[in-house]
Amino acid sequence: MGQTNVNAGGPGSGDGGFGAGMIIGIILLILIVLVLIVYAGPKIFLTPTNTKSLLDLFQAIAA
């Protein structure tokens, strides 16, 4: 008689890869970042630059 393996499975037999929840979470995170870039992007990246000099800045801080 040959030896049979009766321990087919048990603890530690998971696939170890990304589950469906992890993939959905990553997709949701990417979508949130894209929405933030579309709606808040111009406010973040196109800030109006001030043409005041550095001396004017120091005077405004000292006042």
Short mmCIF file of C-alpha atoms in Angstrom, two decimals:
data_model
loop_
_atom_site.label_atom_id
_atom_site.label_comp_id
_atom_site.label_asym_id
_atom_site.label_seq_id
_atom_site.Cartn_x
_atom_site.Cartn_y
_atom_site.Cartn_z
CA MET A 1 0.00 0.00 0.00
CA GLY A 2 1.26 3.45 -0.83
CA GLN A 3 1.27 6.46 1.39
CA THR A 4 -1.61 8.90 0.85
CA ASN A 5 -1.56 12.59 1.70
CA VAL A 6 -4.51 13.35 3.94
CA ASN A 7 -3.45 16.94 4.63
CA ALA A 8 -4.73 18.47 1.37
CA GLY A 9 -5.13 22.11 2.30
CA GLY A 10 -5.28 23.58 5.74
CA PRO A 11 -3.55 26.67 7.09
CA GLY A 12 -1.21 28.45 4.75
CA SER A 13 -2.74 27.18 1.54
CA GLY A 14 -3.88 30.62 0.32
CA ASP A 15 -2.88 31.87 -3.11
CA GLY A 16 -0.87 34.76 -1.69
CA GLY A 17 -1.81 37.10 -4.54
CA PHE A 18 -4.03 40.13 -4.86
CA GLY A 19 -7.61 39.46 -3.92
CA ALA A 20 -10.60 41.06 -5.58
CA GLY A 21 -10.91 43.52 -2.72
CA MET A 22 -7.36 44.74 -3.17
CA ILE A 23 -7.86 45.26 -6.92
CA ILE A 24 -11.12 47.17 -6.35
CA GLY A 25 -9.41 49.30 -3.71
CA ILE A 26 -6.55 50.20 -6.05
CA ILE A 27 -8.98 51.10 -8.84
CA LEU A 28 -11.00 53.30 -6.46
CA LEU A 29 -7.83 55.02 -5.27
CA ILE A 30 -6.76 55.75 -8.85
CA LEU A 31 -10.22 57.14 -9.67
CA ILE A 32 -10.19 59.40 -6.61
CA VAL A 33 -6.76 60.76 -7.53
CA LEU A 34 -7.88 61.40 -11.12
CA VAL A 35 -11.00 63.25 -9.96
CA LEU A 36 -8.92 65.39 -7.62
CA ILE A 37 -6.48 66.23 -10.40
CA VAL A 38 -9.30 67.17 -12.79
CA TYR A 39 -11.25 69.35 -10.34
CA ALA A 40 -8.52 70.76 -8.09
CA GLY A 41 -5.62 70.56 -10.53
CA PRO A 42 -5.82 74.09 -11.96
CA LYS A 43 -5.97 75.54 -8.45
CA ILE A 44 -2.96 73.53 -7.35
CA PHE A 45 -0.72 73.76 -10.38
CA LEU A 46 -1.63 77.19 -11.78
CA THR A 47 -1.18 79.40 -8.74
CA PRO A 48 -0.95 83.06 -9.68
CA THR A 49 2.57 84.29 -9.17
CA ASN A 50 3.18 87.58 -7.49
CA THR A 51 5.64 89.98 -9.10
CA LYS A 52 6.59 91.67 -5.84
CA SER A 53 10.24 91.79 -4.93
CA LEU A 54 11.85 90.02 -2.01
CA LEU A 55 12.33 93.35 -0.26
CA ASP A 56 8.58 94.00 -0.42
CA LEU A 57 8.01 90.59 1.14
CA PHE A 58 10.35 91.36 4.04
CA GLN A 59 8.68 94.74 4.57
CA ALA A 60 5.28 93.11 4.67
CA ILE A 61 6.50 90.59 7.25
CA ALA A 62 8.12 93.32 9.39
CA ALA A 63 5.03 95.53 9.34
#
